[in-house]
Coordinates of C-alpha atoms and ligand atoms in Angstrom, one line a residue:
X1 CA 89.4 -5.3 53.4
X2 CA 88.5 -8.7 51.8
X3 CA 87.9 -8.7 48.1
X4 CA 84.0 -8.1 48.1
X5 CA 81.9 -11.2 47.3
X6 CA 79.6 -11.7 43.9
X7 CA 77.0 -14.0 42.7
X8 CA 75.3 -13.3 39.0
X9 CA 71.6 -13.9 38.7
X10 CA 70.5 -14.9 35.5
X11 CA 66.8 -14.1 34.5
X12 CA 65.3 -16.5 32.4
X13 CA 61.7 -17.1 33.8
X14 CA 59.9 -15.5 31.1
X15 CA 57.7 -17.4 28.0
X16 CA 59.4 -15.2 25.5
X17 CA 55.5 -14.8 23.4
X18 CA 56.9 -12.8 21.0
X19 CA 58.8 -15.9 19.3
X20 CA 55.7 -17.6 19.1
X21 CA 57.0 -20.8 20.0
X22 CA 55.9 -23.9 22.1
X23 CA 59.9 -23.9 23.7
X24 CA 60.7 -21.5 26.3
X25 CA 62.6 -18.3 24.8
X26 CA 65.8 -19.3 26.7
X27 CA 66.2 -22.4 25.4
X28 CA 66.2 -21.4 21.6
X29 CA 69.8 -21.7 19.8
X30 CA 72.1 -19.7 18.4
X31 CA 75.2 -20.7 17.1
X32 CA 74.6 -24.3 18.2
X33 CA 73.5 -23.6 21.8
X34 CA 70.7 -22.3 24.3
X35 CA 70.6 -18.5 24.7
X36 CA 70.8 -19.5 28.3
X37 CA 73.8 -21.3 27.5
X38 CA 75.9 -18.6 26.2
X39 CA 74.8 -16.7 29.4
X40 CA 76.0 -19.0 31.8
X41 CA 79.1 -20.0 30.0
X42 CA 79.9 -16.4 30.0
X43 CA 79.3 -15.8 33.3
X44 CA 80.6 -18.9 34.5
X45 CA 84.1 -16.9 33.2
X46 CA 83.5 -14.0 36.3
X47 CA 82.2 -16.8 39.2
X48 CA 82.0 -20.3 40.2
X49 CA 78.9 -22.1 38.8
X50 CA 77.9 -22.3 42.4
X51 CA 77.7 -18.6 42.4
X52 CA 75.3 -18.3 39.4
X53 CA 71.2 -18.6 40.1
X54 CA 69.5 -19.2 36.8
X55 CA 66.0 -17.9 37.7
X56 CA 63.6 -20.1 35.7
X57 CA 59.6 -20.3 35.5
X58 CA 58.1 -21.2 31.8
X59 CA 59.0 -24.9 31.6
X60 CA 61.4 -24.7 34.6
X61 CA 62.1 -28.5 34.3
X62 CA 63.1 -28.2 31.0
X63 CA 65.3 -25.3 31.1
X64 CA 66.6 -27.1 34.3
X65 CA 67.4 -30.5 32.1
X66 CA 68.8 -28.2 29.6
X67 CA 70.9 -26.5 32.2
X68 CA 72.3 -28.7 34.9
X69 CA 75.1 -30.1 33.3
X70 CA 77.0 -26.6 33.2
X71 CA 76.6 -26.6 37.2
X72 CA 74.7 -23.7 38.4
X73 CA 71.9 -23.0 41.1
X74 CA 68.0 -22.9 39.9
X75 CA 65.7 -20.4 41.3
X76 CA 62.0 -20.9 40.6
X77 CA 60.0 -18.3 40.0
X78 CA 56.3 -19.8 39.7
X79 CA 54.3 -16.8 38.3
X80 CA 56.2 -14.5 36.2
X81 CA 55.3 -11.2 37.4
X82 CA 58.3 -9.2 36.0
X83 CA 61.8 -9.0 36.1
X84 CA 61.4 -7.1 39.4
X85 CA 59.3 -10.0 40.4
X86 CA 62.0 -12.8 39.5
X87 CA 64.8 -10.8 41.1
X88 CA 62.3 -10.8 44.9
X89 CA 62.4 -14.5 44.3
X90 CA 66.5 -14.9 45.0
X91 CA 66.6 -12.4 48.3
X92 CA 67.8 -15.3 50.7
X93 CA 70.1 -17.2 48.1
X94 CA 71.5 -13.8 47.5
X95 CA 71.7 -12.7 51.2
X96 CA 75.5 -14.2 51.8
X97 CA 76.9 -12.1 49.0
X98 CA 78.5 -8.7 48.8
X99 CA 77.4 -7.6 45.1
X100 CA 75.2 -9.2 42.8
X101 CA 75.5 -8.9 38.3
X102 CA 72.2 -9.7 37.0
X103 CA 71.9 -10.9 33.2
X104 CA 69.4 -11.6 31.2
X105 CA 68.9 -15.1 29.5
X106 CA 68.0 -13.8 26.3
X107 CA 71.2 -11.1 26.1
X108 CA 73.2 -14.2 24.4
X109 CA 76.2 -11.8 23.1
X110 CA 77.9 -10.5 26.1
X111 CA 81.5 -11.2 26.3
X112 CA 83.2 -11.7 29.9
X113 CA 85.2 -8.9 29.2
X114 CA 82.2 -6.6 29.4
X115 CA 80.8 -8.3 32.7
X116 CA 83.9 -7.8 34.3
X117 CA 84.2 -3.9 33.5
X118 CA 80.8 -3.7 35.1
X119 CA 82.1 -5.6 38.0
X120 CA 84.9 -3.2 37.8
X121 CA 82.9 0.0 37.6
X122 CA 80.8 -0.8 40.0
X123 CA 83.2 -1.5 42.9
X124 CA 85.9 1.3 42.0
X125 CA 82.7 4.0 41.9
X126 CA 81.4 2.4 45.0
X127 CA 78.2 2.4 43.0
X128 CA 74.3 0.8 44.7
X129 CA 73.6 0.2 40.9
X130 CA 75.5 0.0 37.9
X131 CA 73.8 -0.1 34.8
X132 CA 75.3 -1.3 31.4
X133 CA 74.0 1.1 29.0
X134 CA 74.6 1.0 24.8
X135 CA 73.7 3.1 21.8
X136 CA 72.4 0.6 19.5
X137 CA 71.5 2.0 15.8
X138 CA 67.7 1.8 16.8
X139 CA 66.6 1.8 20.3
X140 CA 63.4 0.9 19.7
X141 CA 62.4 -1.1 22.2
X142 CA 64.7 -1.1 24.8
X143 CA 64.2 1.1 28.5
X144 CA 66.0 4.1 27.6
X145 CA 68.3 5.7 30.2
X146 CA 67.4 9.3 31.8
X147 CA 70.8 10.4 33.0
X148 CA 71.5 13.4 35.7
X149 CA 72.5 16.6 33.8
X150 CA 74.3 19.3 35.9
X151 CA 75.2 22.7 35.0
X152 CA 74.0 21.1 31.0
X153 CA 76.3 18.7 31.5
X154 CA 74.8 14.6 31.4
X155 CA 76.4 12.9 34.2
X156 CA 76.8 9.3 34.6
X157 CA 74.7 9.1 36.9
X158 CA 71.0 7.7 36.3
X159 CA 68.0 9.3 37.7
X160 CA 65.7 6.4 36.2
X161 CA 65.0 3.8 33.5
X162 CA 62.2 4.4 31.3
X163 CA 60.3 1.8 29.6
X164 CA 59.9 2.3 25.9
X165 CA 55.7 2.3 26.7
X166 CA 56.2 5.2 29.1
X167 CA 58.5 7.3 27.4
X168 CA 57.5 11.0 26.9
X169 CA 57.9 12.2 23.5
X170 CA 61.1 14.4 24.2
X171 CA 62.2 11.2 25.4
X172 CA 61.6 9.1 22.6
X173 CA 64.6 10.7 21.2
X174 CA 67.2 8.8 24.2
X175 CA 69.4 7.1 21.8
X176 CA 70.7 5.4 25.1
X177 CA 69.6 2.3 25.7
X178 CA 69.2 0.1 29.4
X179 CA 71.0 -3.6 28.5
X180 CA 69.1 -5.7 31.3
X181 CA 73.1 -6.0 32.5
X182 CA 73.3 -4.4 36.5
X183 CA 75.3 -4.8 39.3
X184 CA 73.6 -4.1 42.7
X185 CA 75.0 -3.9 46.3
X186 CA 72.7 -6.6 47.8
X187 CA 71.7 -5.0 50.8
X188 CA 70.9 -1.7 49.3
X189 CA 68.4 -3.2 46.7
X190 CA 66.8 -5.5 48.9
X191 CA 66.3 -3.0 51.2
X192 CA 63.9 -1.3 48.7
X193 CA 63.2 -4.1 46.4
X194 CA 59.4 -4.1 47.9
X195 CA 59.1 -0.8 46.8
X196 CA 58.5 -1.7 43.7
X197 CA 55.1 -1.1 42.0
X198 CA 53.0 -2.6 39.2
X199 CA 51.7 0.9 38.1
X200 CA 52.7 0.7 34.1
X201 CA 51.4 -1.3 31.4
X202 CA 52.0 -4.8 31.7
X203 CA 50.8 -4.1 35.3
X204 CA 54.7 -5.9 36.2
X205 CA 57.2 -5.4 38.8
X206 CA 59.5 -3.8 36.7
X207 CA 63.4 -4.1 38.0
X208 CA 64.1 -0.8 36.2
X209 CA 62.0 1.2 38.6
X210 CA 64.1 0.2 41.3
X211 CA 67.0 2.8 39.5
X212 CA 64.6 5.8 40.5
X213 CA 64.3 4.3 43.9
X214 CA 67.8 4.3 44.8
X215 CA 68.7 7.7 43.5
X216 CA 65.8 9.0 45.5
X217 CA 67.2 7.7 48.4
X218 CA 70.8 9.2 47.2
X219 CA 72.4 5.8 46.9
X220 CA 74.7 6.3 43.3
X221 CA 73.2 4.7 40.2
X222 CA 75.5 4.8 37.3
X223 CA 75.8 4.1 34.0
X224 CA 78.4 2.3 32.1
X225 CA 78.0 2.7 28.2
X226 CA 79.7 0.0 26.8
X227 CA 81.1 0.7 22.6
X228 CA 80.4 -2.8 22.2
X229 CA 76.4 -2.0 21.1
X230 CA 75.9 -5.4 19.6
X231 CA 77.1 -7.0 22.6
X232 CA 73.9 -6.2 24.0
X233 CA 71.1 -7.0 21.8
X234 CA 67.9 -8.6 23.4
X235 CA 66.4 -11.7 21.3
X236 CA 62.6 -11.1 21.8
X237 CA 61.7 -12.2 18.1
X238 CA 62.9 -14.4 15.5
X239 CA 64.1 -12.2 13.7
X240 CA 66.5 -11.2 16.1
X241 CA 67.4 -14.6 17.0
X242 CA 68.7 -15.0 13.4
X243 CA 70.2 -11.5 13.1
X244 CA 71.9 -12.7 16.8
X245 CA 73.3 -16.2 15.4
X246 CA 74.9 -14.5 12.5
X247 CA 76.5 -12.2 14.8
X248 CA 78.0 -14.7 17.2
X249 CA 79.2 -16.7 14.1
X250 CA 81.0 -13.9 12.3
X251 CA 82.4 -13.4 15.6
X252 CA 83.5 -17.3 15.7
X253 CA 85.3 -17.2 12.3
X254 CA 87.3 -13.6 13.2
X255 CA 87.9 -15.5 16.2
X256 CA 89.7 -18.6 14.4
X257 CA 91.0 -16.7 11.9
X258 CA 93.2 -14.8 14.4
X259 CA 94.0 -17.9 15.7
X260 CA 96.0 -19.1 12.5
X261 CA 93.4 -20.8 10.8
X262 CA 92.7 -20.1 7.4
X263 CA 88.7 -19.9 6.4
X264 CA 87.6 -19.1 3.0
X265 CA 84.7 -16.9 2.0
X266 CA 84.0 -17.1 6.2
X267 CA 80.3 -15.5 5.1
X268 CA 79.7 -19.3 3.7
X269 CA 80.6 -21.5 6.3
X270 CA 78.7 -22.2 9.7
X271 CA 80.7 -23.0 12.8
X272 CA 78.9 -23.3 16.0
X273 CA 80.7 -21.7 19.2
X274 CA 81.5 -24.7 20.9
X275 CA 83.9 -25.9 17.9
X276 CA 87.8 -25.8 18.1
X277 CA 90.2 -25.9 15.1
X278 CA 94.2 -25.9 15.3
X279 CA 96.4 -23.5 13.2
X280 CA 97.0 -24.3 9.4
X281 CA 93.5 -26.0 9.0
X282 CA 92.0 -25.0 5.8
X283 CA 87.8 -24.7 5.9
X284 CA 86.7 -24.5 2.5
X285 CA 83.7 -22.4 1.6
X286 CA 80.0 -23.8 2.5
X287 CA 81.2 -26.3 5.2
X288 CA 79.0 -26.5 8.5
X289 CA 81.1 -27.6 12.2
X290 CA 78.3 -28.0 14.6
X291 CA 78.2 -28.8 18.6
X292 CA 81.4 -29.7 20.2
X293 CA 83.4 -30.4 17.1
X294 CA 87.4 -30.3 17.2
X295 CA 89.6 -29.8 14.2
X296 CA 93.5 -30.5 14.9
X297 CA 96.0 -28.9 12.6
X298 CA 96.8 -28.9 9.3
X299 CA 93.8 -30.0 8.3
X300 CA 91.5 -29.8 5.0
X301 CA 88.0 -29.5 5.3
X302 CA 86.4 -29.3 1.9
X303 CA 83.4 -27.5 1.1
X304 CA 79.9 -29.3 1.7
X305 CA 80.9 -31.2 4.3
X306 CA 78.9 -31.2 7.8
X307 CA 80.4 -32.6 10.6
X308 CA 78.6 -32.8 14.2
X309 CA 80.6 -33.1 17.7
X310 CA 83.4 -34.6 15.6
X311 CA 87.2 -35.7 17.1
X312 CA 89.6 -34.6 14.0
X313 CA 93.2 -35.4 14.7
X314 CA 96.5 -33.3 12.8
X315 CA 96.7 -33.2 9.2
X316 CA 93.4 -35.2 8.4
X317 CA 91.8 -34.8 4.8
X318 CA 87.8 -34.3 4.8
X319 CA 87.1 -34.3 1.2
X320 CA 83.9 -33.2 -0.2
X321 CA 80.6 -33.9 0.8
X322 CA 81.3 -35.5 4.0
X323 CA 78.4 -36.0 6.7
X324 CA 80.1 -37.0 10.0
X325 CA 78.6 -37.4 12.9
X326 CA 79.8 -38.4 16.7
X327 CA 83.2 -40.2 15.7
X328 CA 86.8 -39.6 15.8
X329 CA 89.3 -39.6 12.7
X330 CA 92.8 -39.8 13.7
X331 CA 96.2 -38.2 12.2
X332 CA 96.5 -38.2 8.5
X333 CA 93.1 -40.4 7.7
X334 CA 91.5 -39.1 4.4
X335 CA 87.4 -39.3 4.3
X336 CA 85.1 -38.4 1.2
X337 CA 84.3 -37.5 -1.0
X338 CA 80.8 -38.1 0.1
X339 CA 81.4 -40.4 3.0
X340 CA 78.8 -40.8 5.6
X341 CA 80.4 -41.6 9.6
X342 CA 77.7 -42.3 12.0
X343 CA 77.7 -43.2 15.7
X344 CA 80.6 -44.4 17.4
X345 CA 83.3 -44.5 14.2
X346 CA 86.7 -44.3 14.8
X347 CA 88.9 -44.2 11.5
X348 CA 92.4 -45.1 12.5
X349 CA 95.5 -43.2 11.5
X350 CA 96.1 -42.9 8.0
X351 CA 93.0 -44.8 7.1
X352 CA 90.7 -43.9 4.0
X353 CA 87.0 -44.0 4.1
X354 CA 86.0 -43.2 0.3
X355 CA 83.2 -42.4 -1.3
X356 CA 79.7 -43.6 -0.9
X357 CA 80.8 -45.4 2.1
X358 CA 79.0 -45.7 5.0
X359 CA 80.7 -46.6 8.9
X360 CA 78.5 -47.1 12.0
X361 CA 79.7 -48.2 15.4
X362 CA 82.9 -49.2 13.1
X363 CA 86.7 -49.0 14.0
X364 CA 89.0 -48.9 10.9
X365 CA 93.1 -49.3 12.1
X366 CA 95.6 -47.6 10.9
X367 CA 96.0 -47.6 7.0
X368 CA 93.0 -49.9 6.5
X369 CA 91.1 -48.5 3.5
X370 CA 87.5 -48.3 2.5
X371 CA 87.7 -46.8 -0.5
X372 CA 84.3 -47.2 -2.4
X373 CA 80.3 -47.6 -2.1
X374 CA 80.5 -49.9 0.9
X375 CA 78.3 -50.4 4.6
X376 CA 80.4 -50.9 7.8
X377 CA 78.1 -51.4 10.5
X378 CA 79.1 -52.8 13.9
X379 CA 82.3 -53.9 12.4
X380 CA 86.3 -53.9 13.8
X381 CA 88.9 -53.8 10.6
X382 CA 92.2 -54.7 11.4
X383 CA 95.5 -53.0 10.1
X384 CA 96.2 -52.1 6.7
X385 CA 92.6 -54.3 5.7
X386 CA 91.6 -53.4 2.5
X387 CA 88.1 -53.7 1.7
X388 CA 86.6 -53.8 -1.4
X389 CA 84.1 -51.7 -3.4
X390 CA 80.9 -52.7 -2.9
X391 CA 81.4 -54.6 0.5
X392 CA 78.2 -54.8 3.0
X393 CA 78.1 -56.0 6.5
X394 CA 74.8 -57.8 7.0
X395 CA 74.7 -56.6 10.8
X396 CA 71.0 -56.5 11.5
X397 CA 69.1 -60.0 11.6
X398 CA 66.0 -57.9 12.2
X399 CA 66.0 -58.3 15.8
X400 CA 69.5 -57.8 16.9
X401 CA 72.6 -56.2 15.8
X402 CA 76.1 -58.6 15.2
X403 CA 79.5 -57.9 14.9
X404 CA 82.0 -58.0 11.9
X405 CA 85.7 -58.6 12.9
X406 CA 88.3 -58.4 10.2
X407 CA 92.0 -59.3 11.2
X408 CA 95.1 -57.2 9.8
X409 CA 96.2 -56.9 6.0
X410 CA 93.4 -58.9 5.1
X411 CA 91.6 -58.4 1.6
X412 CA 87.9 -58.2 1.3
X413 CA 86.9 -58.7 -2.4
X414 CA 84.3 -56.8 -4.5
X415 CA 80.5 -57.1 -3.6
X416 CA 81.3 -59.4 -0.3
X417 CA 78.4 -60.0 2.3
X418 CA 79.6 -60.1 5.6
X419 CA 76.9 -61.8 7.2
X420 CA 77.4 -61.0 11.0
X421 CA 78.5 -62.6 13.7
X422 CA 81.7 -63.2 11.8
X423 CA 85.1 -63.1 11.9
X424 CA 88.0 -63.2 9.1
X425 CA 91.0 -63.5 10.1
X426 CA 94.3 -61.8 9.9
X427 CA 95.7 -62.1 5.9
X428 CA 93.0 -63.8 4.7
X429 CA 91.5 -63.2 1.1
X430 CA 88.0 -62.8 0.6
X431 CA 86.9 -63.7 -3.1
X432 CA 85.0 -61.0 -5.0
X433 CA 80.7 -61.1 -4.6
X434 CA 81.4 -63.9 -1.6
X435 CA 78.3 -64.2 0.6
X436 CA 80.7 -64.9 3.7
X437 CA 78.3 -67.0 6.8
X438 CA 81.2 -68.5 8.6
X439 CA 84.5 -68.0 10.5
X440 CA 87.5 -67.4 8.2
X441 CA 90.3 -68.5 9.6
X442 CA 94.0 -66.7 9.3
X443 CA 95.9 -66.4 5.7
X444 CA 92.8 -68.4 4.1
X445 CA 90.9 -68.2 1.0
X446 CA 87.1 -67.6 1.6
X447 CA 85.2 -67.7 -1.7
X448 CA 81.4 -68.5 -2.9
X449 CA 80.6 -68.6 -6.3
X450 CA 78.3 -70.7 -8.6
X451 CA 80.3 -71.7 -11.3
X452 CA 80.3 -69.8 -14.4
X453 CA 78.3 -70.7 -17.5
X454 CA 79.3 -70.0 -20.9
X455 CA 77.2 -71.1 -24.1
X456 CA 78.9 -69.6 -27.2
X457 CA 76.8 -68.4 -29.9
X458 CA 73.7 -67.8 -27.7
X459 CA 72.9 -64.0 -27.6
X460 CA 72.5 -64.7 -32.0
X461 CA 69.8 -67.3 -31.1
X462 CA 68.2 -65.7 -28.6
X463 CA 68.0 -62.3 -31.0
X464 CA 66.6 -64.1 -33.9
X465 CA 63.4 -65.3 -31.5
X466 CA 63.0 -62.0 -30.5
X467 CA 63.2 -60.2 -33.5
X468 CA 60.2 -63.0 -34.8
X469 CA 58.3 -62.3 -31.9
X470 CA 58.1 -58.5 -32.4
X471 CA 57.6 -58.7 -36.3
X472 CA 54.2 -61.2 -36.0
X473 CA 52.6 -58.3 -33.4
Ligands
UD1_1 C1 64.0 -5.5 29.7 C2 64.1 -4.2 30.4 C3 64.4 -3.1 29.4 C4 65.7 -3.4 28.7 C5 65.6 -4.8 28.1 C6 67.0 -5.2 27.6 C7 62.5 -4.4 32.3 C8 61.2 -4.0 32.8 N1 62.8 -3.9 31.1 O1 62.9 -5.4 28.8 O2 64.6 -1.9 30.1 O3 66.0 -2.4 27.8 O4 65.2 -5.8 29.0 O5 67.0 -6.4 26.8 O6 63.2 -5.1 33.0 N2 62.0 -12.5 33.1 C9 61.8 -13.3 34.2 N3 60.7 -13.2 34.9 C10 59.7 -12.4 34.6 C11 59.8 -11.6 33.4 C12 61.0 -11.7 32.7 O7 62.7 -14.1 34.5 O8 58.7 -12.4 35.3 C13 63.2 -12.6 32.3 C14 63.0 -13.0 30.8 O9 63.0 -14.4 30.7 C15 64.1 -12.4 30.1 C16 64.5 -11.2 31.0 O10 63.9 -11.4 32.2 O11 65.2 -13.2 30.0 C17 64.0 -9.9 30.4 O12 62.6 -9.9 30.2 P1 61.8 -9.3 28.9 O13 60.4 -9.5 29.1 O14 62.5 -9.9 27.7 O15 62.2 -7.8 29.1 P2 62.3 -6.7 28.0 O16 60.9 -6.3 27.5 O17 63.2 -7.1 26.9
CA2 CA1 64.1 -9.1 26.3

């Protein structure tokens, strides 16, 4: 028999009104990404993203803009009448498949490893419906799970979900909690998915009823309880999505740390999931690696630094204070402390940007230096260039943006003005507080300065009249 065939539907129509929010729940971030996000990337580890149907309503386009990039199918779902509802909406784009794993768009913590044992389960029990069931420390909430007891004996088989608003007193105390996580043969639940009734509270289709359905018609529903409790934690408020985003980040620094790299006081620092870091980096306490930042090795990352979808080559220095942005630093560059990379940087191998020092659009070669309380803006340094303290490329006319060049093992004075377009070229000497408007050619001397006056004896004079002045008020 062929392997059995499985999409994953993904529900993530709903406003989310409990976060009191004008962005639709699924689009909230932990850890540096949607909730939807960390749904699909997860299940984009068990199928193709061809195979996964995000079902979307509340500001469908948006979740849609969000979402497109990572590949997956869009299911509308234009009133939101339930989960039930939103699962009715994917009948013919589920139709071709054998199985189906439905998630929920704001369960952000489960791990592929727990889809796949419910893939598992489902097929080796030759269930109609699995259902991924936890015990988290308060249930409250949550559908809890009414399993089959036989002889005394609780079975793992379900004979329904009940929703926390329905729950009979006696069954208030199911410590057992329904994740929103199923598998479902495809034919056997939409056989009876129109079955389903909107006799409860929120007057919904509720998917959950559908477990009582099945087992009524003595097709197996079972339950999987999975140890992993945390794993399966909805976000329905705000506090939850912050209780969730320091979850996932804990996870994220155990994670690197088993991976060789050495993080202190981890309970400081703030690394979203889509950052790599190489072994033998060192992350200093109260650092923050946000959106698709990657760290090569040996690397020092001191503490207060952000950095923001950075490329960090091997054994690079990031010294205090560092706010880096959208740039690259290769091998063995030292940056900081308190150095500011914008847009588009790219400091060269063993290049130093320094402190107070900002770079935008700016490529620095290898061993060029920066070194103090200097602009780079729009501006190419050549080789080994060493560039003053105090330095500013005048790249904005007010209209338009111009380009600094610099040539190789050049030497840009103290308290130069670059005033842009310009070029110097390769060995030249720039004289220090130059106000530079032209073309510099190679191995030259470019230098402005109004001659310096000295009148001895002045400062005695000019006391004396002062001193008088003061004494007659
Ligand atoms: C649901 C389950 C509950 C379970 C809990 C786990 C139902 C009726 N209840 O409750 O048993 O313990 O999840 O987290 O299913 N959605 C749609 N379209 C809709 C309504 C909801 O796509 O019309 C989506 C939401 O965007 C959300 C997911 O379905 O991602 C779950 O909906 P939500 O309203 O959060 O259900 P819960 O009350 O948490
Ligand atoms: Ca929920």
């Amino acid at each position: 028999m062929p392997n059995p065939s499985f999409a994953i539907a993904i529900l993530a129509a709903g406003k989310g009104t409990r976060l009191k929010s004008k962005l639709p729940k699924v689009l909230h971030q932990i850890a540096g990404r949607p909730l939807l996000g960390h749904v699909v990337r997860a299940a984009s580890n068990i199928v193709a993203p061809a195979d996964i149907f995000c079902i979307i309503g509340h500001e469908a386009e948006r979740v849609r803009a969000e979402l497109s990039p990572l590949g997956t199918q869009f299911i509308e779902q234009q009133e939101q009448r339930g989960t039930g509802h939103a699962l009715m909406q994917c009948r013919q784009a589920l139709a071709k498949y054998d199985h189906v794993l439905v998630l929920s768009g704001d369960v952000p913590l489960i791990r592929p490893e727990t889809i796949a044992a419910v893939r598992d389960f489902h097929i080796a029990n030759s269930a109609s419906m699995t259902i991924l069931t936890a015990e988290p420390a308060d249930p409250f909430g949550y559908g809890r799970i009414v399993r089959r007891i036989v002889n005394g004996v609780s079975t793992d088989h379900v004979d329904s979900i009940v929703e926390q608003k329905q729950l009979t007193p006696a069954q208030e105390e199911i410590g057992e909690i329904n994740s929103g996580i199923y598998a479902f043969n495809v034919a056997d639940l939409f056989a009876r998915i129109d079955q389903l009734s909107t006799d409860n509270p929120h007057g919904e289709f509720y998917l959950t009823q559908i477990a009582a359905i099945l087992q009524h018609d003595g097709k197996p529903v079972l339950a999987l309880r999975t140890p992993h409790a945390s794993e399966v934690l909805g976000v329905n408020t705000r506090r939850e999505l912050a209780q969730l985003d320091s979850i996932l980040r804990e996870r994220k620094t155990r994670d690197l740390m088993d991976n060789g790299v050495t993080i202190f006081k981890p309970e400081s620092v703030i690394i979203d999931a889509g950052v790599t870091i190489g072994p033998d980096t060192i992350i200093e306490p109260f650092v923050q690696l946000l959106g698709e930042t990657t760290i090569g090795e040996d690397c020092l990352i001191r503490s207060y630094s952000v950095l923001t979808n950075m490329q960090i080559g091997n054994g690079v220095r990031i010294n205090q204070g560092t706010i880096a942005d959208d740039s690259t630093v290769e091998q063995a560059a030292i940056i900081g402390p308190y150095s500011r990379l914008r847009l588009g940087s790219e400091i060269g191998p063993e290049a130093h940007v320094g402190n107070f020092v900002e770079t935008k659009k700016t490529k620095l070669a290898r061993g060029a230096k920066a070194n103090h309380l200097t602009y780079l803006g729009d501006a190419e340094i050549g080789e080994h260039t060493n560039i003053g303290a105090g330095t500013i490329t005048c790249n904005y006319d007010g209209v338009n943006k111009h380009k600094t060049v610099i040539g190789a093992s050049a030497f840009i004075g103290s308290d130069t003005t670059l005033v842009a377009p310009v070029r110097i070229g390769s060995g030249a000497y720039i004289g220090a507080a130059s106000c530079i408007t032209r073309d510099v050619p190679d191995d030259s001397l470019g230098l402005t300065r109004p001659e310096l006056l000295i009148k001895e004896g002045w400062a005695i004079g000019k006391r004396a009249k002062l001193q008088a002045a003061k004494l007659k008020k």
